[in-house]
PDB file of N, CA and C in Angstrom:
ATOM      1  N   MET A  24       0.765  -0.933  -0.058  1.00 69.00           N
ATOM      2  CA  MET A  24       0.226  -0.210   0.062  1.00 69.00           C
ATOM      3  C   MET A  24       0.917   1.109   0.289  1.00 69.00           C
ATOM      4  N   SER A  25       0.619   1.960  -1.088  1.00 83.00           N
ATOM      5  CA  SER A  25       1.532   3.306  -0.943  1.00 83.00           C
ATOM      6  C   SER A  25       1.051   4.625   0.112  1.00 83.00           C
ATOM      7  N   ARG A  26       1.406   4.861   0.431  1.00 88.00           N
ATOM      8  CA  ARG A  26       1.179   5.904   1.201  1.00 88.00           C
ATOM      9  C   ARG A  26       1.038   7.480   0.999  1.00 88.00           C
ATOM     10  N   PRO A  27      -0.225   7.927   2.163  1.00 93.00           N
ATOM     11  CA  PRO A  27      -1.155   9.178   0.935  1.00 93.00           C
ATOM     12  C   PRO A  27       0.230  10.338   1.015  1.00 93.00           C
ATOM     13  N   TRP A  28       1.404  10.444   1.500  1.00 94.00           N
ATOM     14  CA  TRP A  28       2.758  11.933   1.244  1.00 94.00           C
ATOM     15  C   TRP A  28       4.140  11.046   1.264  1.00 94.00           C
ATOM     16  N   GLU A  29       4.458  11.207  -0.083  1.00 94.00           N
ATOM     17  CA  GLU A  29       5.964  10.843   0.040  1.00 94.00           C
ATOM     18  C   GLU A  29       6.714  12.121   0.147  1.00 94.00           C
ATOM     19  N   ALA A  30       8.391  11.838   0.833  1.00 95.00           N
ATOM     20  CA  ALA A  30       9.144  13.334  -0.137  1.00 95.00           C
ATOM     21  C   ALA A  30       9.208  13.247  -0.629  1.00 95.00           C
ATOM     22  N   ASP A  31       9.767  14.336  -0.884  1.00 97.00           N
ATOM     23  CA  ASP A  31      10.109  14.873  -2.671  1.00 97.00           C
ATOM     24  C   ASP A  31      11.626  14.526  -3.073  1.00 97.00           C
ATOM     25  N   PRO A  32      12.593  13.715  -3.351  1.00 97.00           N
ATOM     26  CA  PRO A  32      14.012  14.199  -3.169  1.00 97.00           C
ATOM     27  C   PRO A  32      14.505  14.601  -4.469  1.00 97.00           C
ATOM     28  N   ASP A  33      13.509  15.319  -5.677  1.00 98.00           N
ATOM     29  CA  ASP A  33      14.272  15.661  -6.417  1.00 98.00           C
ATOM     30  C   ASP A  33      14.018  17.790  -6.527  1.00 98.00           C
ATOM     31  N   THR A  34      12.917  17.956  -5.111  1.00 98.00           N
ATOM     32  CA  THR A  34      12.419  19.159  -5.253  1.00 98.00           C
ATOM     33  C   THR A  34      13.726  20.225  -4.810  1.00 98.00           C
ATOM     34  N   LEU A  35      13.752  21.587  -4.033  1.00 98.00           N
ATOM     35  CA  LEU A  35      15.121  22.147  -4.713  1.00 98.00           C
ATOM     36  C   LEU A  35      15.135  22.942  -3.087  1.00 98.00           C
ATOM     37  N   PHE A  36      15.907  23.699  -2.654  1.00 98.00           N
ATOM     38  CA  PHE A  36      15.866  23.996  -1.408  1.00 98.00           C
ATOM     39  C   PHE A  36      14.577  25.880  -1.566  1.00 98.00           C
ATOM     40  N   LYS A  37      13.237  26.737  -1.018  1.00 98.00           N
ATOM     41  CA  LYS A  37      13.581  27.940  -1.628  1.00 98.00           C
ATOM     42  C   LYS A  37      14.197  29.055  -0.576  1.00 98.00           C
ATOM     43  N   ARG A  38      13.810  28.817  -0.004  1.00 97.00           N
ATOM     44  CA  ARG A  38      13.797  29.875   1.339  1.00 97.00           C
ATOM     45  C   ARG A  38      13.366  29.409   2.973  1.00 97.00           C
ATOM     46  N   ARG A  39      15.232  30.401   3.268  1.00 96.00           N
ATOM     47  CA  ARG A  39      14.649  29.480   5.299  1.00 96.00           C
ATOM     48  C   ARG A  39      13.637  30.579   5.515  1.00 96.00           C
ATOM     49  N   LEU A  40      12.848  29.683   6.647  1.00 97.00           N
ATOM     50  CA  LEU A  40      11.534  30.870   7.121  1.00 97.00           C
ATOM     51  C   LEU A  40      12.965  29.953   8.480  1.00 97.00           C
ATOM     52  N   GLY A  41      11.915  31.562   8.861  1.00 96.00           N
ATOM     53  CA  GLY A  41      12.911  32.747  10.508  1.00 96.00           C
ATOM     54  C   GLY A  41      14.497  32.698   9.849  1.00 96.00           C
ATOM     55  N   LYS A  42      15.148  33.170  10.942  1.00 94.00           N
ATOM     56  CA  LYS A  42      16.631  33.564  10.827  1.00 94.00           C
ATOM     57  C   LYS A  42      17.513  32.941  10.700  1.00 94.00           C
ATOM     58  N   SER A  43      19.261  32.862  10.256  1.00 92.00           N
ATOM     59  CA  SER A  43      19.748  32.242  10.230  1.00 92.00           C
ATOM     60  C   SER A  43      19.967  31.098  12.012  1.00 92.00           C
ATOM     61  N   PRO A  44      21.055  30.991  12.088  1.00 92.00           N
ATOM     62  CA  PRO A  44      21.404  29.694  13.147  1.00 92.00           C
ATOM     63  C   PRO A  44      22.223  30.774  13.424  1.00 92.00           C
ATOM     64  N   GLN A  45      23.108  31.028  12.565  1.00 90.00           N
ATOM     65  CA  GLN A  45      24.211  32.086  12.777  1.00 90.00           C
ATOM     66  C   GLN A  45      23.415  33.930  13.287  1.00 90.00           C
ATOM     67  N   GLU A  46      22.370  33.772  12.893  1.00 91.00           N
ATOM     68  CA  GLU A  46      21.187  35.718  13.752  1.00 91.00           C
ATOM     69  C   GLU A  46      21.313  35.074  15.444  1.00 91.00           C
ATOM     70  N   LEU A  47      21.304  33.012  15.599  1.00 92.00           N
ATOM     71  CA  LEU A  47      20.125  32.598  16.608  1.00 92.00           C
ATOM     72  C   LEU A  47      20.815  32.417  17.314  1.00 92.00           C
ATOM     73  N   GLY A  48      22.033  32.739  16.978  1.00 91.00           N
ATOM     74  CA  GLY A  48      22.845  32.393  18.045  1.00 91.00           C
ATOM     75  C   GLY A  48      23.744  31.105  18.454  1.00 91.00           C
ATOM     76  N   ASN A  49      22.776  30.083  17.608  1.00 92.00           N
ATOM     77  CA  ASN A  49      22.780  28.930  17.757  1.00 92.00           C
ATOM     78  C   ASN A  49      23.698  27.752  17.478  1.00 92.00           C
ATOM     79  N   THR A  50      24.789  28.356  16.521  1.00 88.00           N
ATOM     80  CA  THR A  50      26.023  27.988  16.310  1.00 88.00           C
ATOM     81  C   THR A  50      27.005  28.332  16.563  1.00 88.00           C
ATOM     82  N   THR A  51      28.061  28.355  16.201  1.00 84.00           N
ATOM     83  CA  THR A  51      29.565  28.835  16.257  1.00 84.00           C
ATOM     84  C   THR A  51      30.036  29.183  14.796  1.00 84.00           C
ATOM     85  N   GLY A  52      29.219  28.736  13.384  1.00 76.00           N
ATOM     86  CA  GLY A  52      29.858  28.855  12.861  1.00 76.00           C
ATOM     87  C   GLY A  52      30.694  27.148  11.487  1.00 76.00           C
ATOM     88  N   THR A  53      30.338  26.361  12.394  1.00 78.00           N
ATOM     89  CA  THR A  53      30.617  25.401  12.011  1.00 78.00           C
ATOM     90  C   THR A  53      30.000  24.167  10.915  1.00 78.00           C
ATOM     91  N   PRO A  54      29.640  23.386  10.095  1.00 71.00           N
ATOM     92  CA  PRO A  54      28.449  22.678   9.387  1.00 71.00           C
ATOM     93  C   PRO A  54      27.053  22.376  10.259  1.00 71.00           C
ATOM     94  N   ASP A  55      27.190  21.995  11.183  1.00 78.00           N
ATOM     95  CA  ASP A  55      25.935  21.277  12.225  1.00 78.00           C
ATOM     96  C   ASP A  55      24.911  22.286  13.112  1.00 78.00           C
ATOM     97  N   CYS A  56      24.961  23.464  11.811  1.00 87.00           N
ATOM     98  CA  CYS A  56      23.810  23.823  12.219  1.00 87.00           C
ATOM     99  C   CYS A  56      21.695  23.611  12.227  1.00 87.00           C
ATOM    100  N   PRO A  57      21.777  24.414  13.706  1.00 94.00           N
ATOM    101  CA  PRO A  57      19.943  23.471  13.145  1.00 94.00           C
ATOM    102  C   PRO A  57      19.760  24.771  11.729  1.00 94.00           C
ATOM    103  N   ASP A  58      18.583  24.573  10.748  1.00 95.00           N
ATOM    104  CA  ASP A  58      17.264  24.940  10.721  1.00 95.00           C
ATOM    105  C   ASP A  58      15.825  24.989   9.780  1.00 95.00           C
ATOM    106  N   ILE A  59      15.528  26.214   9.547  1.00 97.00           N
ATOM    107  CA  ILE A  59      14.360  25.323   8.953  1.00 97.00           C
ATOM    108  C   ILE A  59      14.151  26.065   7.597  1.00 97.00           C
ATOM    109  N   TRP A  60      13.585  24.698   6.221  1.00 97.00           N
ATOM    110  CA  TRP A  60      13.645  25.790   5.093  1.00 97.00           C
ATOM    111  C   TRP A  60      12.223  25.762   4.479  1.00 97.00           C
ATOM    112  N   GLU A  61      12.158  25.705   4.055  1.00 97.00           N
ATOM    113  CA  GLU A  61      10.856  25.337   2.753  1.00 97.00           C
ATOM    114  C   GLU A  61      11.599  25.125   1.575  1.00 97.00           C
ATOM    115  N   LEU A  62      10.259  24.106   0.782  1.00 98.00           N
ATOM    116  CA  LEU A  62      11.370  23.402  -0.351  1.00 98.00           C
ATOM    117  C   LEU A  62      10.570  24.272  -1.422  1.00 98.00           C
ATOM    118  N   ALA A  63      10.940  24.017  -2.969  1.00 98.00           N
ATOM    119  CA  ALA A  63      10.520  24.279  -4.439  1.00 98.00           C
ATOM    120  C   ALA A  63       8.515  24.098  -3.644  1.00 98.00           C
ATOM    121  N   ASN A  64       8.934  22.438  -3.391  1.00 97.00           N
ATOM    122  CA  ASN A  64       7.657  22.392  -3.329  1.00 97.00           C
ATOM    123  C   ASN A  64       6.733  23.083  -2.396  1.00 97.00           C
ATOM    124  N   GLY A  65       7.030  23.445  -1.546  1.00 96.00           N
ATOM    125  CA  GLY A  65       6.155  23.858  -0.264  1.00 96.00           C
ATOM    126  C   GLY A  65       6.552  22.860   0.962  1.00 96.00           C
ATOM    127  N   ASP A  66       7.213  21.122   0.446  1.00 97.00           N
ATOM    128  CA  ASP A  66       7.723  21.064   2.057  1.00 97.00           C
ATOM    129  C   ASP A  66       8.496  21.487   2.299  1.00 97.00           C
ATOM    130  N   ILE A  67       8.571  21.485   4.093  1.00 97.00           N
ATOM    131  CA  ILE A  67       9.531  21.921   4.675  1.00 97.00           C
ATOM    132  C   ILE A  67      10.873  20.355   5.221  1.00 97.00           C
ATOM    133  N   ALA A  68      11.291  21.128   5.100  1.00 98.00           N
ATOM    134  CA  ALA A  68      12.712  20.661   5.602  1.00 98.00           C
ATOM    135  C   ALA A  68      12.842  21.145   6.789  1.00 98.00           C
ATOM    136  N   VAL A  69      13.822  19.872   7.721  1.00 97.00           N
ATOM    137  CA  VAL A  69      14.053  21.111   8.318  1.00 97.00           C
ATOM    138  C   VAL A  69      15.617  19.828   9.424  1.00 97.00           C
ATOM    139  N   ILE A  70      16.481  20.668  10.014  1.00 96.00           N
ATOM    140  CA  ILE A  70      17.949  20.166   9.812  1.00 96.00           C
ATOM    141  C   ILE A  70      17.876  20.423  11.423  1.00 96.00           C
ATOM    142  N   GLY A  71      18.545  19.504  12.082  1.00 96.00           N
ATOM    143  CA  GLY A  71      18.717  19.617  13.699  1.00 96.00           C
ATOM    144  C   GLY A  71      19.140  18.062  14.123  1.00 96.00           C
ATOM    145  N   ARG A  72      19.364  18.705  15.527  1.00 95.00           N
ATOM    146  CA  ARG A  72      20.252  17.006  16.446  1.00 95.00           C
ATOM    147  C   ARG A  72      19.204  15.720  16.196  1.00 95.00           C
ATOM    148  N   ASP A  73      20.460  14.466  15.372  1.00 97.00           N
ATOM    149  CA  ASP A  73      18.696  13.032  15.486  1.00 97.00           C
ATOM    150  C   ASP A  73      18.999  12.928  16.338  1.00 97.00           C
ATOM    151  N   LEU A  74      17.901  13.029  17.462  1.00 97.00           N
ATOM    152  CA  LEU A  74      17.376  12.094  18.492  1.00 97.00           C
ATOM    153  C   LEU A  74      16.557  10.813  18.879  1.00 97.00           C
ATOM    154  N   THR A  75      16.276  10.480  17.296  1.00 98.00           N
ATOM    155  CA  THR A  75      14.744   9.532  16.514  1.00 98.00           C
ATOM    156  C   THR A  75      16.007   7.370  17.982  1.00 98.00           C
ATOM    157  N   ALA A  76      17.394   7.841  18.831  1.00 97.00           N
ATOM    158  CA  ALA A  76      16.885   6.313  19.305  1.00 97.00           C
ATOM    159  C   ALA A  76      16.484   6.961  20.730  1.00 97.00           C
ATOM    160  N   SER A  77      17.736   8.688  21.387  1.00 97.00           N
ATOM    161  CA  SER A  77      16.948   8.394  22.910  1.00 97.00           C
ATOM    162  C   SER A  77      15.564   8.917  23.110  1.00 97.00           C
ATOM    163  N   LEU A  78      14.921  10.003  22.190  1.00 97.00           N
ATOM    164  CA  LEU A  78      13.360  10.313  22.590  1.00 97.00           C
ATOM    165  C   LEU A  78      12.567   9.467  21.986  1.00 97.00           C
ATOM    166  N   GLY A  79      13.053   8.278  20.628  1.00 95.00           N
ATOM    167  CA  GLY A  79      11.968   7.241  19.781  1.00 95.00           C
ATOM    168  C   GLY A  79      11.380   6.109  20.890  1.00 95.00           C
ATOM    169  N   ARG A  80      12.556   5.725  22.336  1.00 95.00           N
ATOM    170  CA  ARG A  80      11.748   5.296  23.380  1.00 95.00           C
ATOM    171  C   ARG A  80      10.875   5.729  24.727  1.00 95.00           C
ATOM    172  N   ASN A  81      10.479   6.595  24.064  1.00 95.00           N
ATOM    173  CA  ASN A  81       8.970   7.795  25.579  1.00 95.00           C
ATOM    174  C   ASN A  81       8.622   8.454  23.825  1.00 95.00           C
ATOM    175  N   LEU A  82       8.350   7.903  23.370  1.00 97.00           N
ATOM    176  CA  LEU A  82       7.156   8.622  21.866  1.00 97.00           C
ATOM    177  C   LEU A  82       5.515   8.935  22.852  1.00 97.00           C
ATOM    178  N   PRO A  83       4.582   9.465  22.721  1.00 97.00           N
ATOM    179  CA  PRO A  83       3.403   9.783  23.086  1.00 97.00           C
ATOM    180  C   PRO A  83       2.671   8.629  22.861  1.00 97.00           C
ATOM    181  N   ASP A  84       1.639   8.322  23.103  1.00 97.00           N
ATOM    182  CA  ASP A  84       0.846   7.217  22.426  1.00 97.00           C
ATOM    183  C   ASP A  84       0.534   7.512  20.816  1.00 97.00           C
ATOM    184  N   GLY A  85      -0.332   7.483  19.930  1.00 97.00           N
ATOM    185  CA  GLY A  85      -0.530   7.118  18.803  1.00 97.00           C
ATOM    186  C   GLY A  85       0.838   7.652  17.945  1.00 97.00           C
ATOM    187  N   VAL A  86       1.828   7.938  18.195  1.00 97.00           N
ATOM    188  CA  VAL A  86       3.151   8.065  18.528  1.00 97.00           C
ATOM    189  C   VAL A  86       4.024   7.542  17.361  1.00 97.00           C
ATOM    190  N   SER A  87       4.686   6.732  16.101  1.00 96.00           N
ATOM    191  CA  SER A  87       5.756   6.368  15.894  1.00 96.00           C
ATOM    192  C   SER A  87       6.206   7.060  14.797  1.00 96.00           C
ATOM    193  N   ILE A  88       7.543   6.821  14.420  1.00 97.00           N
ATOM    194  CA  ILE A  88       8.740   6.830  13.637  1.00 97.00           C
ATOM    195  C   ILE A  88       8.830   5.720  12.787  1.00 97.00           C
ATOM    196  N   GLY A  89       9.081   5.973  11.319  1.00 95.00           N
ATOM    197  CA  GLY A  89       9.274   5.391  10.785  1.00 95.00           C
ATOM    198  C   GLY A  89      10.584   4.142  10.492  1.00 95.00           C
ATOM    199  N   SER A  90      10.333   3.198   9.525  1.00 94.00           N
ATOM    200  CA  SER A  90      12.175   3.367   9.377  1.00 94.00           C
ATOM    201  C   SER A  90      13.448   4.001   8.898  1.00 94.00           C
ATOM    202  N   ASP A  91      12.024   4.913   7.743  1.00 95.00           N
ATOM    203  CA  ASP A  91      13.187   6.001   7.219  1.00 95.00           C
ATOM    204  C   ASP A  91      12.472   7.510   7.491  1.00 95.00           C
ATOM    205  N   GLU A  92      11.970   7.588   8.837  1.00 96.00           N
ATOM    206  CA  GLU A  92      12.404   8.446   9.707  1.00 96.00           C
ATOM    207  C   GLU A  92      13.233   9.011  10.659  1.00 96.00           C
ATOM    208  N   ARG A  93      12.799  10.235  11.011  1.00 97.00           N
ATOM    209  CA  ARG A  93      14.256  10.563  12.276  1.00 97.00           C
ATOM    210  C   ARG A  93      13.704  11.584  12.821  1.00 97.00           C
ATOM    211  N   LEU A  94      13.409  10.272  13.680  1.00 97.00           N
ATOM    212  CA  LEU A  94      12.803  12.721  15.045  1.00 97.00           C
ATOM    213  C   LEU A  94      14.392  13.185  15.175  1.00 97.00           C
ATOM    214  N   VAL A  95      13.905  14.896  14.420  1.00 97.00           N
ATOM    215  CA  VAL A  95      14.638  15.754  14.991  1.00 97.00           C
ATOM    216  C   VAL A  95      14.679  16.816  16.138  1.00 97.00           C
ATOM    217  N   VAL A  96      15.798  17.364  16.549  1.00 97.00           N
ATOM    218  CA  VAL A  96      15.272  18.991  17.038  1.00 97.00           C
ATOM    219  C   VAL A  96      16.092  19.756  17.109  1.00 97.00           C
ATOM    220  N   ILE A  97      15.324  21.190  17.078  1.00 97.00           N
ATOM    221  CA  ILE A  97      16.140  21.919  17.203  1.00 97.00           C
ATOM    222  C   ILE A  97      15.727  22.785  18.107  1.00 97.00           C
ATOM    223  N   PRO A  98      16.055  24.371  18.200  1.00 96.00           N
ATOM    224  CA  PRO A  98      16.434  25.169  19.497  1.00 96.00           C
ATOM    225  C   PRO A  98      14.660  25.729  19.388  1.00 96.00           C
ATOM    226  N   ARG A  99      15.036  26.305  20.902  1.00 97.00           N
ATOM    227  CA  ARG A  99      12.488  26.295  20.175  1.00 97.00           C
ATOM    228  C   ARG A  99      12.776  28.219  19.858  1.00 97.00           C
ATOM    229  N   ASN A 100      14.338  28.908  20.117  1.00 97.00           N
ATOM    230  CA  ASN A 100      14.110  29.804  19.227  1.00 97.00           C
ATOM    231  C   ASN A 100      14.149  29.787  17.509  1.00 97.00           C
ATOM    232  N   MET A 101      15.263  28.967  16.919  1.00 96.00           N
ATOM    233  CA  MET A 101      14.511  28.607  16.003  1.00 96.00           C
ATOM    234  C   MET A 101      13.559  28.257  15.261  1.00 96.00           C
ATOM    235  N   LEU A 102      12.208  27.787  15.770  1.00 96.00           N
ATOM    236  CA  LEU A 102       9.931  27.507  15.689  1.00 96.00           C
ATOM    237  C   LEU A 102      10.152  29.404  15.724  1.00 96.00           C
ATOM    238  N   VAL A 103      10.261  29.136  17.103  1.00 97.00           N
ATOM    239  CA  VAL A 103       9.679  31.030  17.254  1.00 97.00           C
ATOM    240  C   VAL A 103       9.955  32.048  16.009  1.00 97.00           C
ATOM    241  N   ALA A 104      11.578  32.222  16.354  1.00 97.00           N
ATOM    242  CA  ALA A 104      11.943  33.647  15.264  1.00 97.00           C
ATOM    243  C   ALA A 104      11.211  32.791  13.151  1.00 97.00           C
ATOM    244  N   ALA A 105      10.844  31.354  13.381  1.00 97.00           N
ATOM    245  CA  ALA A 105      10.554  31.412  11.753  1.00 97.00           C
ATOM    246  C   ALA A 105       9.099  31.247  11.772  1.00 97.00           C
ATOM    247  N   LYS A 106       8.140  31.900  13.144  1.00 96.00           N
ATOM    248  CA  LYS A 106       6.913  32.145  12.666  1.00 96.00           C
ATOM    249  C   LYS A 106       5.830  32.662  12.478  1.00 96.00           C
ATOM    250  N   PRO A 107       6.522  34.441  12.184  1.00 96.00           N
ATOM    251  CA  PRO A 107       6.216  34.614  11.108  1.00 96.00           C
ATOM    252  C   PRO A 107       5.804  34.371   9.104  1.00 96.00           C
ATOM    253  N   ASP A 108       7.574  33.206   9.135  1.00 96.00           N
ATOM    254  CA  ASP A 108       6.936  33.173   7.807  1.00 96.00           C
ATOM    255  C   ASP A 108       6.967  32.024   7.713  1.00 96.00           C
ATOM    256  N   ILE A 109       5.379  31.628   8.457  1.00 93.00           N
ATOM    257  CA  ILE A 109       5.185  30.281   8.406  1.00 93.00           C
ATOM    258  C   ILE A 109       3.057  30.138   7.932  1.00 93.00           C
ATOM    259  N   PRO A 110       3.007  29.576   7.114  1.00 87.00           N
ATOM    260  CA  PRO A 110       1.857  30.578   6.182  1.00 87.00           C
ATOM    261  C   PRO A 110       0.500  30.081   7.030  1.00 87.00           C
ATOM    262  N   SER A 111      -0.778  30.482   6.909  1.00 89.00           N
ATOM    263  CA  SER A 111      -1.687  30.164   8.533  1.00 89.00           C
ATOM    264  C   SER A 111      -2.743  28.849   7.837  1.00 89.00           C
ATOM    265  N   VAL A 112      -2.870  28.564   6.462  1.00 84.00           N
ATOM    266  CA  VAL A 112      -3.493  28.256   5.375  1.00 84.00           C
ATOM    267  C   VAL A 112      -2.698  27.174   4.772  1.00 84.00           C
TER     268      VAL A 112
END
């Protein structure tokens, strides 16, 4: 059975949502920066720390992580900064 949604591996990055990790003080300028991006197809890409193994053991009821999915964590200030860029619909 196919899934109702699949990630498009051929889409491109369109624009950053919110502020850069440098502006928020969430990085030292190294390549391990958390980030949030809108993709050309409208989907959202999140770059964060992979905590699938640790947080994935304590998921709330009704939540699951597929074998091809990862639970990533980003700083709270990054999502708050992105709020004005996230459409309400």
